[in-house]
Coordinates of C-alpha atoms in Angstrom, one line a residue:
Chain A
M1 CA 181.5 177.9 42.9
G2 CA 179.7 180.0 45.9
F3 CA 177.8 183.2 45.5
S4 CA 178.4 184.7 48.5
T5 CA 177.3 188.3 47.8
K6 CA 176.2 189.7 51.6
T7 CA 173.1 191.7 51.5
I8 CA 173.1 194.7 53.2
L9 CA 169.9 196.7 54.5
F10 CA 170.7 200.2 55.1
S11 CA 167.8 202.8 55.7
F12 CA 168.1 206.5 55.4
F13 CA 166.2 208.9 56.7
V14 CA 166.1 212.7 57.2
G15 CA 169.7 213.9 58.4
A16 CA 171.3 210.4 57.1
W17 CA 172.1 207.8 59.8
L18 CA 171.7 204.3 58.0
S19 CA 171.5 201.3 60.2
V20 CA 173.3 198.3 58.3
C21 CA 171.3 195.1 59.9
P22 CA 173.4 191.4 59.6
P23 CA 172.9 189.7 56.7
V24 CA 171.4 187.0 56.9
Y25 CA 173.5 184.3 55.7
G26 CA 173.4 181.7 52.2
Q27 CA 172.2 178.6 52.4
G28 CA 169.9 178.4 49.8
S29 CA 171.2 177.0 46.0
I30 CA 169.6 177.8 42.8
R31 CA 169.8 174.8 40.6
G32 CA 168.5 174.1 36.8
R33 CA 169.6 173.6 33.6
V34 CA 170.1 176.2 30.5
V35 CA 168.6 174.8 26.9
D36 CA 167.8 176.5 23.2
L37 CA 164.6 177.0 21.8
D38 CA 164.6 172.8 21.2
G39 CA 164.8 172.3 24.8
R40 CA 168.6 170.5 24.0
A41 CA 171.4 171.4 26.4
I42 CA 173.9 174.0 26.4
P43 CA 177.7 172.9 27.3
Q44 CA 179.6 175.3 29.2
A45 CA 177.3 178.5 29.4
L46 CA 177.9 180.9 31.5
V47 CA 175.3 180.8 34.8
S48 CA 174.3 183.7 37.0
A49 CA 171.6 184.5 39.5
E50 CA 171.0 188.1 39.6
R51 CA 169.0 190.4 42.5
F52 CA 165.4 191.4 41.6
D53 CA 165.2 194.1 44.8
G54 CA 167.5 196.8 45.7
L55 CA 170.7 197.7 44.0
S56 CA 173.3 195.8 42.8
A57 CA 177.0 197.1 42.8
S58 CA 178.0 193.4 43.1
A59 CA 180.3 190.8 41.3
V60 CA 178.2 189.4 38.6
Q61 CA 179.4 185.4 39.7
E62 CA 179.1 183.0 36.6
V63 CA 178.9 178.9 36.6
P64 CA 179.3 177.2 33.6
T65 CA 177.0 174.6 32.8
D66 CA 177.9 171.0 32.6
A67 CA 178.3 168.2 29.5
N68 CA 174.0 168.5 30.0
G69 CA 173.6 171.8 30.3
E70 CA 173.1 171.8 34.2
F71 CA 173.5 173.7 36.5
L72 CA 175.0 174.4 40.7
I73 CA 175.8 177.5 42.1
A74 CA 175.2 178.2 46.2
N75 CA 175.5 179.7 48.3
V76 CA 172.3 181.8 47.1
F77 CA 171.0 185.0 50.7
P78 CA 166.7 184.3 50.5
G79 CA 165.9 186.6 47.9
P80 CA 164.2 187.4 44.5
Y81 CA 166.6 185.5 41.8
H82 CA 166.6 186.3 37.7
V83 CA 168.9 184.0 36.5
V84 CA 171.3 185.0 33.7
A85 CA 172.6 183.0 30.9
R86 CA 175.6 183.8 28.3
K87 CA 177.7 181.4 26.1
E88 CA 178.4 183.8 23.2
D89 CA 181.5 182.5 21.5
E90 CA 178.1 180.1 20.6
G91 CA 175.6 183.3 19.4
Y92 CA 174.2 182.6 22.9
G93 CA 173.3 186.2 24.0
D94 CA 173.2 186.8 27.7
N95 CA 168.5 186.9 28.6
R96 CA 169.5 189.6 31.2
S97 CA 167.2 192.8 29.4
G98 CA 165.4 190.8 26.0
F99 CA 167.2 192.4 23.4
Y100 CA 168.9 188.8 22.2
N101 CA 166.8 185.9 23.5
A102 CA 163.0 185.5 23.3
R103 CA 162.3 184.6 26.3
P104 CA 163.1 186.5 29.5
S105 CA 165.5 185.6 32.3
P106 CA 163.5 183.2 34.3
L107 CA 162.7 184.9 38.0
V108 CA 162.9 182.4 40.9
S109 CA 162.7 183.0 44.9
V110 CA 164.9 181.5 47.4
T111 CA 163.6 181.4 50.9
E112 CA 165.0 179.8 54.4
A113 CA 161.3 177.4 53.8
K114 CA 162.2 177.3 50.0
A115 CA 166.0 177.7 50.1
H116 CA 166.2 175.3 47.4
A117 CA 164.9 176.3 43.2
T118 CA 165.9 174.7 40.8
V119 CA 165.1 176.5 36.9
T120 CA 164.4 175.9 33.3
V121 CA 166.5 178.4 31.0
V122 CA 165.5 179.0 27.5
L123 CA 168.1 180.6 25.2
G124 CA 167.8 182.2 21.2
P125 CA 167.9 181.7 19.2
K126 CA 171.9 182.1 18.6
A127 CA 172.4 185.5 17.8
A128 CA 174.4 186.8 14.5
F129 CA 178.3 188.4 14.9
L130 CA 179.4 192.0 13.5
S131 CA 182.9 192.5 13.6
G132 CA 185.9 194.9 12.4
T133 CA 187.8 197.5 13.3
I134 CA 188.1 201.4 14.4
V135 CA 190.0 204.6 13.6
E136 CA 190.6 207.7 13.1
D137 CA 190.2 209.1 10.0
A138 CA 191.6 212.4 10.0
T139 CA 195.1 210.0 11.2
G140 CA 194.1 206.7 11.0
E141 CA 194.4 205.5 14.6
P142 CA 192.6 203.1 16.6
A143 CA 190.0 204.1 18.0
A144 CA 187.2 203.4 20.5
A145 CA 183.7 203.5 20.7
S146 CA 180.8 202.4 22.3
V147 CA 178.0 200.0 19.7
V148 CA 174.9 201.1 20.4
M149 CA 172.1 198.8 18.7
W150 CA 168.8 198.5 19.4
R151 CA 166.0 196.9 17.5
L152 CA 163.1 199.4 15.4
Q153 CA 160.2 198.0 17.0
E154 CA 161.8 199.6 20.8
P155 CA 164.4 202.2 19.5
D156 CA 164.1 203.0 23.0
K157 CA 165.3 199.9 24.4
P158 CA 168.7 200.3 23.2
I159 CA 171.8 198.6 24.4
G160 CA 175.2 200.6 24.4
I161 CA 179.0 197.8 24.4
S162 CA 181.9 199.5 24.3
V163 CA 184.7 198.2 22.4
G164 CA 188.0 198.5 21.2
P165 CA 189.2 199.6 17.8
N166 CA 189.0 196.0 17.0
F167 CA 185.3 194.8 18.3
R168 CA 183.3 191.7 18.0
V169 CA 179.8 192.2 18.9
L170 CA 176.6 190.4 18.6
I171 CA 173.9 190.3 16.5
P172 CA 170.4 190.0 17.6
S173 CA 169.0 187.6 14.4
G174 CA 165.0 188.0 12.4
A175 CA 165.1 191.1 13.4
E176 CA 166.2 194.1 12.1
I177 CA 168.1 196.1 14.3
G178 CA 169.9 200.2 14.0
V179 CA 173.2 200.5 14.9
K180 CA 176.1 203.0 14.9
L181 CA 178.6 203.3 16.8
I182 CA 179.2 206.3 18.8
S183 CA 182.4 208.1 20.4
N184 CA 183.1 211.8 22.4
G185 CA 183.9 213.8 20.0
H186 CA 183.5 212.4 17.2
E187 CA 180.3 211.9 14.6
A188 CA 177.8 209.5 16.1
W189 CA 179.4 205.8 12.8
I190 CA 175.6 204.5 11.5
I191 CA 175.3 201.3 9.3
E192 CA 175.1 201.1 6.1
G193 CA 171.2 201.2 5.7
G194 CA 170.4 202.2 8.6
S195 CA 169.7 198.9 10.4
L196 CA 170.8 194.9 9.8
H197 CA 168.9 192.1 9.1
M198 CA 171.0 189.0 9.5
E199 CA 170.0 185.5 9.9
P200 CA 171.2 183.4 12.9
G201 CA 175.3 182.2 13.2
A202 CA 175.6 185.1 10.2
S203 CA 178.4 187.3 10.3
K204 CA 179.4 190.3 8.5
S205 CA 183.0 192.8 8.6
V206 CA 183.0 196.3 8.4
A207 CA 185.1 198.6 8.8
V208 CA 184.8 202.3 10.9
R209 CA 186.2 205.6 10.7
L210 CA 185.1 207.2 12.6
A211 CA 184.6 211.9 12.3
K212 CA 185.8 214.4 13.8
K213 CA 183.5 216.4 15.4
Y214 CA 183.8 220.3 14.6
Chain B
M1 CA 229.8 194.1 51.9
S2 CA 227.0 191.9 50.8
P3 CA 226.3 191.9 47.3
A4 CA 222.7 194.1 46.1
A5 CA 220.2 192.2 45.3
T6 CA 217.5 193.2 43.2
F7 CA 213.7 192.3 44.0
M8 CA 211.1 192.9 42.3
V9 CA 208.1 192.9 43.9
N10 CA 204.8 191.2 41.0
G11 CA 201.3 190.7 42.2
P12 CA 197.4 192.0 40.9
S13 CA 197.0 195.4 41.9
I14 CA 195.4 197.0 38.4
L15 CA 191.7 197.3 37.3
Q16 CA 191.7 197.8 33.6
V17 CA 188.2 198.1 31.8
V18 CA 187.6 195.5 29.7
S19 CA 183.9 196.6 28.4
D20 CA 181.0 198.4 30.1
V21 CA 177.7 197.6 29.0
T22 CA 174.6 199.8 29.5
Q23 CA 171.3 198.7 28.9
L24 CA 167.5 198.4 30.6
C25 CA 168.0 196.1 33.9
N26 CA 166.1 193.1 33.6
G27 CA 163.0 193.4 33.0
C28 CA 162.5 197.3 33.4
S29 CA 161.0 199.4 31.3
A30 CA 163.5 202.5 32.5
T31 CA 166.0 202.0 35.0
I32 CA 170.0 200.9 33.6
A33 CA 172.0 198.8 34.4
R34 CA 175.6 198.6 34.2
Y35 CA 177.8 196.0 33.8
T36 CA 181.1 196.3 33.4
T37 CA 184.3 193.5 33.2
Y38 CA 187.6 194.2 34.6
Q39 CA 190.8 192.7 34.0
I40 CA 193.1 191.9 37.0
E41 CA 196.4 192.9 35.9
N42 CA 199.8 192.5 38.3
F43 CA 201.2 195.9 39.0
D44 CA 204.2 195.1 35.8
G45 CA 201.1 195.3 33.7
S46 CA 200.2 191.9 33.0
S47 CA 197.0 190.2 33.1
V48 CA 196.4 187.8 36.3
A49 CA 195.5 184.5 34.6
M50 CA 194.0 182.8 37.3
A51 CA 190.7 182.7 39.4
L52 CA 190.9 185.5 42.5
P53 CA 188.5 186.3 45.6
V54 CA 188.2 189.8 45.1
C55 CA 186.3 192.1 47.4
E56 CA 184.4 195.7 47.9
T57 CA 184.2 197.9 50.7
G58 CA 181.8 201.1 50.1
T59 CA 179.7 203.8 51.8
F60 CA 176.4 204.3 50.1
T61 CA 175.2 207.5 50.7
N62 CA 172.8 210.8 49.8
Y63 CA 169.6 207.7 48.8
N64 CA 167.7 210.6 47.7
C65 CA 165.0 208.3 46.4
R66 CA 161.9 209.5 48.0
T67 CA 160.2 205.7 47.4
P68 CA 161.3 203.2 48.7
E69 CA 162.7 204.5 51.5
N70 CA 164.4 202.2 52.5
L71 CA 167.8 200.8 50.1
T72 CA 168.9 197.0 50.2
A73 CA 172.0 196.9 48.7
S74 CA 174.2 193.9 47.4
T75 CA 178.0 193.5 47.4
D76 CA 180.7 191.7 48.2
P77 CA 182.0 192.5 51.3
C78 CA 185.8 191.9 51.7
T79 CA 184.7 190.9 55.6
Q80 CA 184.4 187.2 56.9
T81 CA 181.0 186.4 57.2
A82 CA 180.0 182.9 59.6
G83 CA 178.9 180.4 58.3
M84 CA 180.3 181.1 54.2
P85 CA 182.6 178.1 52.9
A86 CA 184.1 181.2 52.3
P87 CA 184.7 184.9 52.3
G88 CA 183.1 187.2 51.6
T89 CA 184.6 187.7 48.0
V90 CA 184.0 186.4 44.6
T91 CA 186.3 184.5 42.5
S92 CA 187.1 185.8 39.0
S93 CA 187.6 183.9 36.3
T94 CA 190.3 182.0 35.2
S95 CA 191.6 184.5 33.5
G96 CA 191.2 187.1 36.1
Q97 CA 188.4 188.8 34.7
F98 CA 184.8 189.4 36.5
I99 CA 182.1 191.6 35.8
D100 CA 181.2 194.5 37.8
R101 CA 176.8 195.7 37.6
W102 CA 175.7 198.7 38.9
G103 CA 172.7 199.5 38.6
F104 CA 168.9 199.0 40.7
S105 CA 167.0 195.8 39.9
N106 CA 163.5 197.0 39.2
D107 CA 162.1 200.3 38.2
N108 CA 160.2 200.4 41.6
F109 CA 162.5 203.2 42.6
A110 CA 161.6 206.8 42.1
P111 CA 161.3 208.8 41.5
I112 CA 162.5 208.7 38.0
G113 CA 167.1 209.8 38.6
C114 CA 167.3 209.3 42.6
G115 CA 169.8 207.3 43.2
V116 CA 172.7 207.5 46.1
T117 CA 176.1 208.3 46.2
F118 CA 178.1 204.6 45.8
N119 CA 182.1 204.9 47.1
D120 CA 183.4 201.6 46.8
H121 CA 187.0 200.4 46.0
W122 CA 188.1 196.8 44.8
Y123 CA 190.0 194.4 46.5
W124 CA 192.2 191.3 45.2
W125 CA 190.7 189.1 49.1
Q126 CA 194.6 186.6 49.8
S127 CA 193.4 186.3 53.2
A128 CA 190.9 187.4 56.3
D129 CA 193.8 189.7 57.4
V130 CA 195.4 190.9 53.9
Q131 CA 193.9 192.4 51.5
F132 CA 195.5 194.5 48.1
L133 CA 193.6 197.3 46.7
L134 CA 193.0 197.0 42.9
G135 CA 191.0 200.2 42.2
S136 CA 188.7 202.7 43.3
P137 CA 185.9 203.1 40.8
G138 CA 183.5 204.7 42.9
G139 CA 180.8 207.5 41.5
F140 CA 177.1 207.8 41.8
I141 CA 173.8 205.1 40.4
N142 CA 170.7 206.7 40.1
T143 CA 167.6 205.2 37.7
N144 CA 168.6 206.6 34.7
K145 CA 172.2 207.3 35.0
I146 CA 175.5 205.6 35.9
S147 CA 178.5 206.8 37.0
I148 CA 182.1 204.8 37.6
G149 CA 184.5 206.8 37.4
N150 CA 183.2 210.3 36.7
W151 CA 182.4 208.7 33.6
A152 CA 178.4 208.9 33.5
T153 CA 176.6 206.4 30.8
T154 CA 172.7 206.8 30.1
L155 CA 170.4 205.0 28.0
Q156 CA 170.5 207.8 25.3
A157 CA 174.7 208.1 25.7
P158 CA 175.8 205.0 26.4
T159 CA 179.3 206.0 25.4
G160 CA 181.3 203.3 28.2
L161 CA 184.4 203.1 29.7
A162 CA 186.4 202.3 27.1
P163 CA 189.1 199.1 26.8
G164 CA 192.2 199.5 27.7
T165 CA 191.1 202.2 31.0
I166 CA 192.8 201.9 34.2
I167 CA 191.0 202.2 37.5
P168 CA 192.3 204.5 39.3
H169 CA 193.5 203.5 43.2

């Protein structure tokens, strides 16, 4: 599977003209392995390379790991990349922001001189699962909302995930995680006790009723 | 006179939101990124259940960050790039979904709140000459606020596009 995001250099000056430089063709690759905290391979994880410089407005091209946890991202353009992985159905959230995983996503550099990078991506610990239903309290109609979560030690680093009336999200395990649901025009719904502390692989279900804000 | 025939024209033509995540960008302490997962749907509203090449055309305007002076932007243009084994596209998952990432990639863009307007159009790439419009999720990308289709999120108010939202053409 190719990784064909093109990088274009825009130069902005007073008076707003811009120049577009032709992209350098992507002849590089990133090869590696995705493992858990004990070094065991994680098959069928999804892996992507996200540029670490500039602005990104592009699709995330993911490749799956094989039975040995190995992957190959081909056609990579020169540049610095974070290598991101996830396998959410087994409790491995993505390692983009450090919210779910103990280790940050590794940073690799692909250059014309060194076009083929290798890397090991470590995921874990496994997260827990929070699932539930959302209805509007007054009408009982199904509703959508955003699940906002944050580590209590890092309240300034939340993550917001939009969900439908039947939802399932990952909750980082082994830590106190604040959880609330917000929806425009409604009062915020806060998890009982204000936070969750869950073990890896554990699950919890909630029935959310969103009260209108007056 | 020949009997009348009914033609049903169907095919990929709709972008529907599956999920919308707002969080800090990778390794960042202040700059946010937004990951919107789209389902490609056919004209009749059924989900595409195959891997499809997709591409985008977009223009960046009104860049107002003081540093860096030059903006490097990654997109997936519909034009063929010489030397590439495939068209200038990415491929959706086999269930017809892809994740669109918007945001600056690090904390180096200043001052906080600066950014750029992005006029974006996603296409189903059928051939070098033929692409079909799926949706136009235009908006702006600032360091601390990202708007997709007039729906803005911040770290403090990360209420994203609701699942099921159709991105207008």
